Short mmCIF file of C-alpha atoms and ligand atoms in Angstrom, two decimals:
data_model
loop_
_atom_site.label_atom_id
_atom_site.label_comp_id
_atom_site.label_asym_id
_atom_site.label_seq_id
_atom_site.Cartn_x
_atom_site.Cartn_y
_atom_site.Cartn_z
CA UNK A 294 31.96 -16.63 41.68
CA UNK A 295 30.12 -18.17 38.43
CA UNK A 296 26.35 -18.25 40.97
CA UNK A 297 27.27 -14.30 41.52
CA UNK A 298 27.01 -13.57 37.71
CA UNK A 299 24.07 -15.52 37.65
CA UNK A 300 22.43 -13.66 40.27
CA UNK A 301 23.11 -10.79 38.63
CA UNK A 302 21.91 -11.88 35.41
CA UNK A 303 18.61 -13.21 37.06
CA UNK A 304 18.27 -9.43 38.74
CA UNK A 305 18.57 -7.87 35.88
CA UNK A 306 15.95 -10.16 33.43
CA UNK A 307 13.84 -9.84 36.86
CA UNK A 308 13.98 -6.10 36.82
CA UNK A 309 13.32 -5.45 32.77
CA UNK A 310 10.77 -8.03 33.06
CA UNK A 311 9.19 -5.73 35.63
CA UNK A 312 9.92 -2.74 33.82
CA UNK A 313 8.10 -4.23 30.97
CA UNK A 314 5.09 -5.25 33.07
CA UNK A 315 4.62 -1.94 34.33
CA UNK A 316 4.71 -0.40 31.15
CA UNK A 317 2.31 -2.25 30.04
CA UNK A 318 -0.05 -2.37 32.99
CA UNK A 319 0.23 1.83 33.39
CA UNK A 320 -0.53 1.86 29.46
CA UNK A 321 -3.70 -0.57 29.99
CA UNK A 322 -4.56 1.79 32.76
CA UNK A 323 -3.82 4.96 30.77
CA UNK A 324 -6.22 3.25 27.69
CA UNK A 325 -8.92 2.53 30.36
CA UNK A 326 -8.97 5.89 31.54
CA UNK A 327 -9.32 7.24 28.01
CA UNK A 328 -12.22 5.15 26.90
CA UNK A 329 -14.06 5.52 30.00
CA UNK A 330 -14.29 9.62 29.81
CA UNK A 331 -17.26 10.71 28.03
CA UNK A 332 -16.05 13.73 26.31
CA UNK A 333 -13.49 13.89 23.81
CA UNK A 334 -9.95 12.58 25.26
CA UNK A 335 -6.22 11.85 23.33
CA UNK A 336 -3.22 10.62 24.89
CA UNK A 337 -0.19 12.21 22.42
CA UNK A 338 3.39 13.37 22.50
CA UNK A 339 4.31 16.98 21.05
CA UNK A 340 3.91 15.34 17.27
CA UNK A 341 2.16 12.40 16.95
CA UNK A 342 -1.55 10.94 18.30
CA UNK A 343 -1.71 7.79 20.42
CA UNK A 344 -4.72 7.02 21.41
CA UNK A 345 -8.08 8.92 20.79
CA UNK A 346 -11.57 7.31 22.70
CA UNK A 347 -14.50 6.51 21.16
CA UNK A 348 -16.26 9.58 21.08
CA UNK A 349 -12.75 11.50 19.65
CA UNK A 350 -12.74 9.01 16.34
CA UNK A 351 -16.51 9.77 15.99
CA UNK A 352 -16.18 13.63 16.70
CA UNK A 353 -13.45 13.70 14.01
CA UNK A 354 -15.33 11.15 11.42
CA UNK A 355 -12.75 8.06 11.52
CA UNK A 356 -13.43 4.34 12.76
CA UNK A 357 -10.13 3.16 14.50
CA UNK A 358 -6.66 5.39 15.40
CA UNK A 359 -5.28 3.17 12.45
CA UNK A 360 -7.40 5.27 10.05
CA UNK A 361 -6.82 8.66 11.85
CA UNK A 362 -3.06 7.92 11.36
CA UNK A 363 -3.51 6.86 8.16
CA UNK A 364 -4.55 10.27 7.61
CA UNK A 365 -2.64 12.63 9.48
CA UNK A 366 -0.71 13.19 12.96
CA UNK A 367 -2.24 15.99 14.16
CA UNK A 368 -5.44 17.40 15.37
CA UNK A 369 -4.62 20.90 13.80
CA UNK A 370 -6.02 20.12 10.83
CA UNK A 371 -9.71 19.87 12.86
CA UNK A 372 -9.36 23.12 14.52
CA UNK A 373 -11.61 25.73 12.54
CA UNK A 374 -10.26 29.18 12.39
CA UNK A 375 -12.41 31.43 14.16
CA UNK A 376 -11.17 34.66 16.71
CA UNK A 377 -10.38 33.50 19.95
CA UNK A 378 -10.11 29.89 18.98
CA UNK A 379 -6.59 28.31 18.72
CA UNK A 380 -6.02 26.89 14.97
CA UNK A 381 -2.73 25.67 13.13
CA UNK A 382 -1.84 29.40 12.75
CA UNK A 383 -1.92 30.30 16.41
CA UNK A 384 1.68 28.14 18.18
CA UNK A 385 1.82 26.23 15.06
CA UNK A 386 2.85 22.58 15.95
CA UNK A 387 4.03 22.48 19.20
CA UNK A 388 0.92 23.54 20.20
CA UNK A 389 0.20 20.97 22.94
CA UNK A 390 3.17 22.37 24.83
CA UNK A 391 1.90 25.36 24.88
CA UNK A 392 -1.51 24.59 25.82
CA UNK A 393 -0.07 22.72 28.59
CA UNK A 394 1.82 25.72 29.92
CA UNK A 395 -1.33 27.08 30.08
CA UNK A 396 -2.41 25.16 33.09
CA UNK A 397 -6.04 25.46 34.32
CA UNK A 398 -6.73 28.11 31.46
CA UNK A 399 -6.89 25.83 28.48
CA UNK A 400 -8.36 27.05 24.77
CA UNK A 401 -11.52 26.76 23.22
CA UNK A 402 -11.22 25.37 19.92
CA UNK A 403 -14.05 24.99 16.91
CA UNK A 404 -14.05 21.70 15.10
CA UNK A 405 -17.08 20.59 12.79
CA UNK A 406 -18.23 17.40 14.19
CA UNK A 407 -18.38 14.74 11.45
CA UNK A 408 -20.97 12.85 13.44
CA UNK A 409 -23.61 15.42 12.81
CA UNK A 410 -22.16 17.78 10.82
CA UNK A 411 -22.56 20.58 13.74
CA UNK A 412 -20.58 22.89 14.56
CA UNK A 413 -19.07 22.33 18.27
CA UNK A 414 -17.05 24.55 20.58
CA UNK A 415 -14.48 22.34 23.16
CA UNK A 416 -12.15 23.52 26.06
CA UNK A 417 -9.21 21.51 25.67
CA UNK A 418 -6.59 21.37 28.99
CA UNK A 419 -3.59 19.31 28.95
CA UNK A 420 -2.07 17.30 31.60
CA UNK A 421 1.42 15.88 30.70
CA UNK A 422 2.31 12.83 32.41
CA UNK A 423 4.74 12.73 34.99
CA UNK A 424 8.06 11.15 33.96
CA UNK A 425 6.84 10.94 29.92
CA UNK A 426 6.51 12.96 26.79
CA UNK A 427 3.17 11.83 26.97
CA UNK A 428 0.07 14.22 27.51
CA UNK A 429 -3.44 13.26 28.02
CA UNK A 430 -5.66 16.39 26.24
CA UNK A 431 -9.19 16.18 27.23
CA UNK A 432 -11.92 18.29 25.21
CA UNK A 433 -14.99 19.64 26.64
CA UNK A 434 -18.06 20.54 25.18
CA UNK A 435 -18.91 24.12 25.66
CA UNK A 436 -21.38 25.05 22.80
CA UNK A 437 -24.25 25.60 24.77
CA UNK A 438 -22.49 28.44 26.76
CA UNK A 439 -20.74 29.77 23.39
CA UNK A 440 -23.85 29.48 21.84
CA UNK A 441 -25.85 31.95 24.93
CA UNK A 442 -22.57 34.15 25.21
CA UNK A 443 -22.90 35.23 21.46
CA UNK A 444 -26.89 35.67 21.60
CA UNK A 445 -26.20 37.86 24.70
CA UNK A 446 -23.10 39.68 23.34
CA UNK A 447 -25.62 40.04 20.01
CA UNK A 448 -28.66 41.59 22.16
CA UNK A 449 -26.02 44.24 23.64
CA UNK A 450 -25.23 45.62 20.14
CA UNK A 451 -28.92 45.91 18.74
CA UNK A 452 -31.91 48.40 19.17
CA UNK A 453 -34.92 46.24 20.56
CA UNK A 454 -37.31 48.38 18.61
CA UNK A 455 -35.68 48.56 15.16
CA UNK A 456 -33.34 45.45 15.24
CA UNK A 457 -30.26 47.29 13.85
CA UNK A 458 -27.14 48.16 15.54
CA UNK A 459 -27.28 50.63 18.66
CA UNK A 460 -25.32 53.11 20.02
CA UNK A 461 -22.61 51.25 21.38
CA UNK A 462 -22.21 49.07 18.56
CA UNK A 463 -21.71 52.02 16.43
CA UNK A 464 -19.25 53.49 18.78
CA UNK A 465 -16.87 50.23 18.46
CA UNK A 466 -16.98 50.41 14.95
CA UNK A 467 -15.42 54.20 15.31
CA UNK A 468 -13.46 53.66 17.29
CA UNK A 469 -11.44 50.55 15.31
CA UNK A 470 -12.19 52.84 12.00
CA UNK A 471 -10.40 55.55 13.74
CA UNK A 472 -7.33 53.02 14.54
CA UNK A 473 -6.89 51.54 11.10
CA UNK A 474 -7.81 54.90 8.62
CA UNK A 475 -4.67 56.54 9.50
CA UNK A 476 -3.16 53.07 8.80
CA UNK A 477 -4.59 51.91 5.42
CA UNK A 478 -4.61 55.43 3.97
CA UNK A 479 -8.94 54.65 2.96
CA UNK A 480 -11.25 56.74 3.82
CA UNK A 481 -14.92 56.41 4.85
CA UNK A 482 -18.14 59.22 5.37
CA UNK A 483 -21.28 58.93 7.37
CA UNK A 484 -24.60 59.99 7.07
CA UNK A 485 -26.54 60.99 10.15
CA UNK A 486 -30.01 61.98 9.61
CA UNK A 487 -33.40 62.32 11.92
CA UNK A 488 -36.66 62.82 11.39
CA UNK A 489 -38.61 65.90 10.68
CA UNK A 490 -41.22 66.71 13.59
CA UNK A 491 -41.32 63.45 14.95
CA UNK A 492 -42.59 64.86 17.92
CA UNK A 493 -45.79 65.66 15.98
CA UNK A 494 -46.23 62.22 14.66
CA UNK A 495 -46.29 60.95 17.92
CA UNK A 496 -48.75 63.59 19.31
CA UNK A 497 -51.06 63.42 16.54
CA UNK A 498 -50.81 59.25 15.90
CA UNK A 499 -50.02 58.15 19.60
CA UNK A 500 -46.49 56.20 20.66
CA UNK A 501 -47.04 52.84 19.49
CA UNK A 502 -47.43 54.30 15.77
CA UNK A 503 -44.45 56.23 16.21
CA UNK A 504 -42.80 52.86 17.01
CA UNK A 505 -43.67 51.64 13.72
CA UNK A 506 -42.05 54.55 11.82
CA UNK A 507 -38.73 53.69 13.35
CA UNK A 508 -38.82 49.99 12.49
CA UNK A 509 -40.08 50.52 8.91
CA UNK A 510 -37.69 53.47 8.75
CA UNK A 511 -34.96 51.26 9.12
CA UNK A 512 -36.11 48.33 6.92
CA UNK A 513 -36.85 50.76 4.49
CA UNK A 514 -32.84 52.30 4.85
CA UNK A 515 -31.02 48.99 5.42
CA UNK A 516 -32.90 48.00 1.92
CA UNK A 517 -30.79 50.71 0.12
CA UNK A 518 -27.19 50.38 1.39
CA UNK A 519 -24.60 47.76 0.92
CA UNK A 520 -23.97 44.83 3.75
CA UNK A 521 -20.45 46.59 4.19
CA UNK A 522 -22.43 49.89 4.98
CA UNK A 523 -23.25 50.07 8.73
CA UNK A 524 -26.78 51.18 10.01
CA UNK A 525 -27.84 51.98 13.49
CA UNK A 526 -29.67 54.13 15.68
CA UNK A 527 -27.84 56.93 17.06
CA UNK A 528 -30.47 57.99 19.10
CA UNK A 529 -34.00 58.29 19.82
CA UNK A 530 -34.98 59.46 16.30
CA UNK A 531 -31.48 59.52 14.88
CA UNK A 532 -30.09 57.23 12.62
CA UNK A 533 -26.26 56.93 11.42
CA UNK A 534 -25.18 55.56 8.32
CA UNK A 535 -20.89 54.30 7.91
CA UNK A 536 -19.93 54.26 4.91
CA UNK A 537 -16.50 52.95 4.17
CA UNK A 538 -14.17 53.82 1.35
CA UNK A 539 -16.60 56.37 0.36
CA UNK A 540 -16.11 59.86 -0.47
CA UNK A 541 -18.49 63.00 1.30
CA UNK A 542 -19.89 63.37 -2.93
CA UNK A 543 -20.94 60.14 -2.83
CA UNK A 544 -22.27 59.76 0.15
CA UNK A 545 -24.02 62.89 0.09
CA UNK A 546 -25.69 60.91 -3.04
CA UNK A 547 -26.59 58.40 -1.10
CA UNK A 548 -27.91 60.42 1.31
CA UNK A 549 -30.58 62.23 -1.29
CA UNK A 550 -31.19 58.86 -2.90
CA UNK A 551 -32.61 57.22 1.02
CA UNK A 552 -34.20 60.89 1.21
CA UNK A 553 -36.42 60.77 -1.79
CA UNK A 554 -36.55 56.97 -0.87
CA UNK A 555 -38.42 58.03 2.42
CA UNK A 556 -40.48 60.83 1.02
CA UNK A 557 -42.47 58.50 -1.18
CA UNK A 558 -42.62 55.58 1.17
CA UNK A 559 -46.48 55.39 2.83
CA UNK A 560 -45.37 55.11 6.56
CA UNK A 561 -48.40 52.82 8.16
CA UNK A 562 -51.48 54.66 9.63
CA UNK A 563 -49.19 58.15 9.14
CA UNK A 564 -48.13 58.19 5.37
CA UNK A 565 -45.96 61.04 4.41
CA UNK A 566 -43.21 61.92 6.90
CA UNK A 567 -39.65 63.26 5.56
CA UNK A 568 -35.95 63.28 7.56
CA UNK A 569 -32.86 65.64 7.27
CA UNK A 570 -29.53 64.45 6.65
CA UNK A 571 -25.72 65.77 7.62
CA UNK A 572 -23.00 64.42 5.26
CA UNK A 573 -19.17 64.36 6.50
CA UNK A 574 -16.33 62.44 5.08
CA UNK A 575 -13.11 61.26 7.18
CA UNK A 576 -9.95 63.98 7.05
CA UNK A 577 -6.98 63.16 7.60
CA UNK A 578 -5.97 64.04 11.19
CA UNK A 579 -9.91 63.97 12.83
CA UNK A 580 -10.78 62.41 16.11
CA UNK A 581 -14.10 60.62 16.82
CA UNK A 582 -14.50 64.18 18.38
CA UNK A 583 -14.28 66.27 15.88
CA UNK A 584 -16.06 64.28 13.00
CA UNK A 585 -19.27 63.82 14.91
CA UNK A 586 -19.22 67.60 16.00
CA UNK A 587 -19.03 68.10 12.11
CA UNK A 588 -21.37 66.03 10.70
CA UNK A 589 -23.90 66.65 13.69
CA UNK A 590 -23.24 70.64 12.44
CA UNK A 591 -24.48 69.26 8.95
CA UNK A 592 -27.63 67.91 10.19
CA UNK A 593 -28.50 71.21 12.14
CA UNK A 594 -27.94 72.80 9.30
CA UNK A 595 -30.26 70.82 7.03
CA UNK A 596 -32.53 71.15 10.17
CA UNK A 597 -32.12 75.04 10.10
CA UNK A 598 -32.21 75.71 6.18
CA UNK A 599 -35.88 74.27 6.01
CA UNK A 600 -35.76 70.56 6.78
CA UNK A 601 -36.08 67.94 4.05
CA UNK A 602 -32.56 68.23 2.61
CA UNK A 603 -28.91 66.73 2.53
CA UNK A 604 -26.37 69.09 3.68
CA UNK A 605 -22.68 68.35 3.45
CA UNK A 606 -19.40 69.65 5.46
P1 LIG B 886 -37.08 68.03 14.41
O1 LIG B 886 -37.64 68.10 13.05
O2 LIG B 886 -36.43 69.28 14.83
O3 LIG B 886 -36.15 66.86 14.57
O4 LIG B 886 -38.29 67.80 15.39
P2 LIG B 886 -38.68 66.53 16.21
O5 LIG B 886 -40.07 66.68 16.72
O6 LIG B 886 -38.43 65.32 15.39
O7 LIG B 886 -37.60 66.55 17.33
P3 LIG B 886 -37.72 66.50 18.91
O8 LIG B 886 -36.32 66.29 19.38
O9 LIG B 886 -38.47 67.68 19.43
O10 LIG B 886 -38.58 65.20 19.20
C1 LIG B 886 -38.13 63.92 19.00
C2 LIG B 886 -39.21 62.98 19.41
O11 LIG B 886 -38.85 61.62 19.19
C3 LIG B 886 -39.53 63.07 20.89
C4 LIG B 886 -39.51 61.67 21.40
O12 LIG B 886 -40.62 61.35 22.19
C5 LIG B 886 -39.54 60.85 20.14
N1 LIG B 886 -38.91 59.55 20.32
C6 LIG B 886 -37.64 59.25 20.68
N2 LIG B 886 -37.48 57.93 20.79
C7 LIG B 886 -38.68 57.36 20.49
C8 LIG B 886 -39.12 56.00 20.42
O13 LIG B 886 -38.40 55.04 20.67
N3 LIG B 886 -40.40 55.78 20.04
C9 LIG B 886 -41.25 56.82 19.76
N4 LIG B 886 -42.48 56.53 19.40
N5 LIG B 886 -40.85 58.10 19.83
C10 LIG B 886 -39.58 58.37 20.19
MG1 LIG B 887 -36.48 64.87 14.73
MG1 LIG B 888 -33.63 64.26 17.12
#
């Protein structure tokens, strides 16, 4: 009877031994596996770090985990707020369970890399691990295909010829103006104005001169305006000014000021040339419609009364 109880004593120091071996041996593994990636990889419950590799401490500017959790617990801290990016803002700090529900999907985050001071983009996934609250998070880098989205997204929204905003560009902005006006109770005008016989200065000075007059036409205008005033080309000659928080007096100001501003200015190899502007503020109730029909009235109206003028509705 008294050799049963010490079999079963023997079984069960046997079996915790074991336990206890495997723990350890999976956590060796686990470690292994960390420091061998070469991108950025964590092992961490819901709330606190365990183990960052190598490149992680360096990425985030410490020399052991000891100093990391001397600091803080979490990697929110790192994440730079930027649209589209998580931050400590977006699921707050359960985050990694969230990102984890995500699956395959992951998030991009942006963290300033305190090895050399550049900003980097990452992908993080997360992969809990079976039978734990343990989840291994690995980053990777995705700058370089940030970096060519935004250039490409960027050459989208502006003229070749004149480097300001196009068409479309212009359009977006209306179209979230129109969505928050009604909101915010503001108000904002535009000026759309357009050369005077361009067609002339391209028949008497050739195409490639012409060129020039748009591009110093719109130096010449963006020099004039405020960085929170939007300029682009509307169309071929056409140029369209946003103002925001700006009433149809003042912009119609504004409008004469760039006007006089253009009549003096020595175009290259053509010299004089003058435009004619259309002036409309936002009323309560317009659509995008409506607006553009108005101030595009304006400008035909400037056009009809003689060219060379500002003309208001
Ligand atoms: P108005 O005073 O009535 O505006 O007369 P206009 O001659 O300026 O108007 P019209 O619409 O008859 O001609 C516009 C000209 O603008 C014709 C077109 O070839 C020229 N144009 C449009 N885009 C460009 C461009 O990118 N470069 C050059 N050089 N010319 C352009
Ligand atoms: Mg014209
Ligand atoms: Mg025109």
């Amino acid at each position: 009877m008294e050799s049963l109880y010490i079999y079963a004593f023997l079984a069960i120091v046997i079996w915790i031994v074991a336990h206890y071996l495997y723990k350890i041996r999976s956590a060796k593994f686990i470690q292994s596996f960390i420091d061998s990636q070469n991108s950025i990889t964590i092992l961490s419950t819901v709330n606190k770090v365990k183990n960052i590799n190598e490149i992680g401490l360096k990425t985030f500017g410490f020399s052991s985990l000891k100093s990391f959790l001397t600091e803080t617990n979490t990697l929110l801290n790192f994440f730079l707020v930027e649209e589209g990016c998580l931050d400590k803002y977006t699921y707050g700090k359960n985050w990694i369970e969230k990102v984890e529900q995500t699956k395959n999907q992951g998030v991009k985050v942006k963290v300033r890399s305190k090895e050399d001071g550049l900003l980097r983009y990452f992908q993080i996934k997360v992969s809990q691990l079976q039978g734990t609250k343990e989840y291994i998070l690995i980053f990777t880098d995705i700058s370089e295909i940030e970096r060519s989205k935004n250039e490409l997204q960027k050459t989208s929204e502006i003229d070749p010829l004149t480097k300001i905003y196009n068409r479309v560009k212009v359009n977006e902005f209306f179209d979230n103006l129109f969505v928050n006006v009604g909101e915010s109770n503001q108000t904002f005008s535009v000026i759309l104005f357009d050369i005077d016989h361009f067609k002339m200065i391209n028949d008497t000075y050739g195409h490639n001169i012409g060129d020039k007059v748009l591009f110093e036409l719109a130096r010449l205008t963006q020099s004039l305006f405020r960085s929170t005033d939007t300029l682009a080309r509307w169309g071929g000659e056409e140029f369209i000014i946003i103002l925001k928080n700006t009433t149809a007096e003042q912009a119609s100001m504004l409008a004469n000021r760039v006007r006089v501003a253009i009549d003096q200015y020595p175009f290259e190899g053509v010299g004089h040339l003058s435009c004619s502007f259309g002036v409309t503020q936002y009323i309560l109730g317009d659509t995008k419609a409506n607006f553009l029909e108005r101030v595009d009235k304006a400008l035909y109206e400037a056009k009809e009364n003689g060219r060379d003028q500002v003309v208001r509705k």
